[in-house]
PDB file of C-alpha atoms in Angstrom:
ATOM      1  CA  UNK A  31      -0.689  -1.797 -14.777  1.00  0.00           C
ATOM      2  CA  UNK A  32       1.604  -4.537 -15.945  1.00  0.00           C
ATOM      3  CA  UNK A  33       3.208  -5.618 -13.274  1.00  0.00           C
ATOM      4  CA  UNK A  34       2.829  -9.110 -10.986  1.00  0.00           C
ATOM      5  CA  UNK A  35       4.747  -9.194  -7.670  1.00  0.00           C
ATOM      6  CA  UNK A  36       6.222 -12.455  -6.801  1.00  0.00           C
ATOM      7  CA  UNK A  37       6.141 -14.875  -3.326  1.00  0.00           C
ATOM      8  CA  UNK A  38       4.214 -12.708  -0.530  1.00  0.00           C
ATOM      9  CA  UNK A  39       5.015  -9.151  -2.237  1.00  0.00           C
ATOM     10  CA  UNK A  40       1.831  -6.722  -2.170  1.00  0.00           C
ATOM     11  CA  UNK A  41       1.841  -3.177  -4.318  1.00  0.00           C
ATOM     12  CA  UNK A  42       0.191  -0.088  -2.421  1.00  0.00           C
ATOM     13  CA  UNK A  43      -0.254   3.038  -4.232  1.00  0.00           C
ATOM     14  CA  UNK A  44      -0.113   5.756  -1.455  1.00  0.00           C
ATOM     15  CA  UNK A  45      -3.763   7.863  -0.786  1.00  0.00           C
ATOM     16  CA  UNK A  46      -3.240  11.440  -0.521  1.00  0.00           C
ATOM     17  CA  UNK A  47      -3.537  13.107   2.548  1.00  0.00           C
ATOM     18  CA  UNK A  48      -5.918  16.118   3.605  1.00  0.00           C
ATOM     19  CA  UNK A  49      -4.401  19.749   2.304  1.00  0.00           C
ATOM     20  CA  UNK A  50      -6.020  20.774   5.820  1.00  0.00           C
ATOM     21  CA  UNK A  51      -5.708  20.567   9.096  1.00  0.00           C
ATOM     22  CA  UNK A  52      -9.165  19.987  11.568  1.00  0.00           C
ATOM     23  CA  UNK A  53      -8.729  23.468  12.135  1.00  0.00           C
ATOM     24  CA  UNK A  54      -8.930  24.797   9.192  1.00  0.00           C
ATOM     25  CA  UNK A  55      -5.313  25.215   8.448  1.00  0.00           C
ATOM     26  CA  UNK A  56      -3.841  25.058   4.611  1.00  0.00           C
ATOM     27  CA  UNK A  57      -0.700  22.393   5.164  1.00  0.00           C
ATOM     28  CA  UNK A  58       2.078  23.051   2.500  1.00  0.00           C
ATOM     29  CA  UNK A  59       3.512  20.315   0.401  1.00  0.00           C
ATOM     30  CA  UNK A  60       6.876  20.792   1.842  1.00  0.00           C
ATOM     31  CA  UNK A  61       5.552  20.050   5.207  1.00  0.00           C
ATOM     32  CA  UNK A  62       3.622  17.471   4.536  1.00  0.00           C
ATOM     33  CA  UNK A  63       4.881  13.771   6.052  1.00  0.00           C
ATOM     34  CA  UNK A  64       4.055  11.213   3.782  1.00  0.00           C
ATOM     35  CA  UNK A  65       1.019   9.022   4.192  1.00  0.00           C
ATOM     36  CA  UNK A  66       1.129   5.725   5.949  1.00  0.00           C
ATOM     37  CA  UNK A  67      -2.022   4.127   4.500  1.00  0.00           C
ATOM     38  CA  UNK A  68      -2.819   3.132   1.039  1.00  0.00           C
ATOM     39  CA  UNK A  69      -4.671   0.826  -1.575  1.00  0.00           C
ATOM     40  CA  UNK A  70      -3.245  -2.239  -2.501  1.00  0.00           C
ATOM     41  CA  UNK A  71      -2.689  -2.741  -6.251  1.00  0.00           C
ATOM     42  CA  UNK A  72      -1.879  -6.398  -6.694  1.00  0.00           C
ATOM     43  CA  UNK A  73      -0.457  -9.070  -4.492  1.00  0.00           C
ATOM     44  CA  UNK A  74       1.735 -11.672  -5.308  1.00  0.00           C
ATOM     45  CA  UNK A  75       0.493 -15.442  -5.239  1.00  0.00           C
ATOM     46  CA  UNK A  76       1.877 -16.363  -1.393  1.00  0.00           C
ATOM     47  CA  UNK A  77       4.848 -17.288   0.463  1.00  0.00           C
ATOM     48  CA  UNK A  78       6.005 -21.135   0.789  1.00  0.00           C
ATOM     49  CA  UNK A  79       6.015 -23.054   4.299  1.00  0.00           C
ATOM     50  CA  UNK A  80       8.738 -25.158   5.222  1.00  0.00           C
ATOM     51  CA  UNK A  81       7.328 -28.226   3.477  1.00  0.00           C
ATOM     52  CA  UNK A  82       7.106 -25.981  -0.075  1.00  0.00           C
ATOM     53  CA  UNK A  83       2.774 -25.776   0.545  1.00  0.00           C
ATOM     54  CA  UNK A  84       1.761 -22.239  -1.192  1.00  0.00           C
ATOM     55  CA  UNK A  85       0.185 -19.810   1.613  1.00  0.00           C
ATOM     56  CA  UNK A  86      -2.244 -17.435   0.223  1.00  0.00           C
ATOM     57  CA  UNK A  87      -2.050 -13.461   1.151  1.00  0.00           C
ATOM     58  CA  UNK A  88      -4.421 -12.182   3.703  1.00  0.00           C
ATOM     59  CA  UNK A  89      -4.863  -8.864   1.496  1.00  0.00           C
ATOM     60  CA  UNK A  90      -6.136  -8.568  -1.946  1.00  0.00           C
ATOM     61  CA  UNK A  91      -6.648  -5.659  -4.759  1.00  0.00           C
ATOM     62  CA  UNK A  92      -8.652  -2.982  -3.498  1.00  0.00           C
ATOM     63  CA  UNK A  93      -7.781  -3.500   0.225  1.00  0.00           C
ATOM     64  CA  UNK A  94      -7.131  -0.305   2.325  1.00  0.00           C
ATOM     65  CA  UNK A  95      -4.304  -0.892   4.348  1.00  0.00           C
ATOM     66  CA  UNK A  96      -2.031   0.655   7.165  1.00  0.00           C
ATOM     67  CA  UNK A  97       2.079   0.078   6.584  1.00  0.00           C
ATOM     68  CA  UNK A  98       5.032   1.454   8.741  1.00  0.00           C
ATOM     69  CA  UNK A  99       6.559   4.899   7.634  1.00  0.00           C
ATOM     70  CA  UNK A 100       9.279   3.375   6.128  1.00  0.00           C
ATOM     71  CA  UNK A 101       8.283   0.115   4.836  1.00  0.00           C
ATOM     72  CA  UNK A 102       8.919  -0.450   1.254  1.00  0.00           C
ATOM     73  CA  UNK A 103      10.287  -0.046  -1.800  1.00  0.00           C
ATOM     74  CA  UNK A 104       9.509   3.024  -3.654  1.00  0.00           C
ATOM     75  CA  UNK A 105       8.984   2.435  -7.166  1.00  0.00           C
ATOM     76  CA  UNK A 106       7.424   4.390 -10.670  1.00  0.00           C
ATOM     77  CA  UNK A 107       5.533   2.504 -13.491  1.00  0.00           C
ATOM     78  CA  UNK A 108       4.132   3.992 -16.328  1.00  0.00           C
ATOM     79  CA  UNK A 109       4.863   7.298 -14.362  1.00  0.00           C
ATOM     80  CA  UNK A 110       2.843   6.520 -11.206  1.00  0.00           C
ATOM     81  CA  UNK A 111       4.650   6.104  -7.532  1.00  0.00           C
ATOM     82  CA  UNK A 112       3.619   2.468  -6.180  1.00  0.00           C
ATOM     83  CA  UNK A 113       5.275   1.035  -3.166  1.00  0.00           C
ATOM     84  CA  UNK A 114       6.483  -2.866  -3.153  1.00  0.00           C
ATOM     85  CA  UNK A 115       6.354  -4.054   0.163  1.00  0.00           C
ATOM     86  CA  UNK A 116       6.073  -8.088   1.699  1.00  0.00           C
ATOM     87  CA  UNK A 117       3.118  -8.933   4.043  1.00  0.00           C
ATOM     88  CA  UNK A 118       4.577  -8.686   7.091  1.00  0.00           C
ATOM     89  CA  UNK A 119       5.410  -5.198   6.393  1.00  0.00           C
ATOM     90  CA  UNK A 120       1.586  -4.322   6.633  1.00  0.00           C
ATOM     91  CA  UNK A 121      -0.448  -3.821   9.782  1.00  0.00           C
ATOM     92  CA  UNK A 122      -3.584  -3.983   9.086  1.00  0.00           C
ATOM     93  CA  UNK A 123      -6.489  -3.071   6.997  1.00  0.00           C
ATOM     94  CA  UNK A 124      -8.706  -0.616   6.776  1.00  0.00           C
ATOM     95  CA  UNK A 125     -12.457  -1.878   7.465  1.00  0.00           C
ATOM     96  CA  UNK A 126     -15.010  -0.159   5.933  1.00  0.00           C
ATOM     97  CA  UNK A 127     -12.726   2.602   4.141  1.00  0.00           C
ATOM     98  CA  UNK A 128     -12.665   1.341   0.935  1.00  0.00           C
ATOM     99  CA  UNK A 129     -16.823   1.246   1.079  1.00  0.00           C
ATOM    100  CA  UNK A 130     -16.433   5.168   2.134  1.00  0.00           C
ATOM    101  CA  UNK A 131     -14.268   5.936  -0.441  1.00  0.00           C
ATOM    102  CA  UNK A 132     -16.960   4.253  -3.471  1.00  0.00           C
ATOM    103  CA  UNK A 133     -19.493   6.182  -2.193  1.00  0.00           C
ATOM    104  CA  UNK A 134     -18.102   9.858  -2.029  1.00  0.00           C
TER     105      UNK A 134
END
């Protein structure tokens, strides 16, 4: 991908959610809610305090991360859906997911 995000902007590219329920149950596409977690693309280089000093991001490239359901911008490069959200629009990462998802 060639894109950079600027200041405290982070790119997620949605995962895909199960086509199943627990029980067994085959979930349409028209049904389906969007996901709310993804995998963080690239991140921007920080946001500026009040005295101009660079702050770094607290997420990087590969991250797994949890965002509100309608945080973000949604946007298509090179014919892929990426969201462009800031920071503060995540809540959180994912420990440990992004190990389970290199090893299946």
């Amino acid at each position: 991908m060639k894109f950079r995000p600027l200041h405290d902007r982070v790119v997620v590219k949605r995962t895909e959610s199960d086509e199943k329920t627990a029980g067994g149950i085959i979930i349409p596409d028209t049904a389906k809610e969007k996901p709310q977690q993804g995998e963080v693309v690239a991140v921007g280089p920080g946001g500026r305090d009040e005295t101009g000093k660079l702050t770094p991001l607290d997420v990087k490239a590969g991250d797994a991360v949890l965002f509100g359901k309608w945080s973000g911008t949604e946007v298509k490069i090179d014919g892929v859906e990426y969201l462009i959200m800031k920071e503060s629009d995540i809540m959180g990462v994912l420990e440990g997911a992004a190990a389970k998802k290199k090893a299946a």
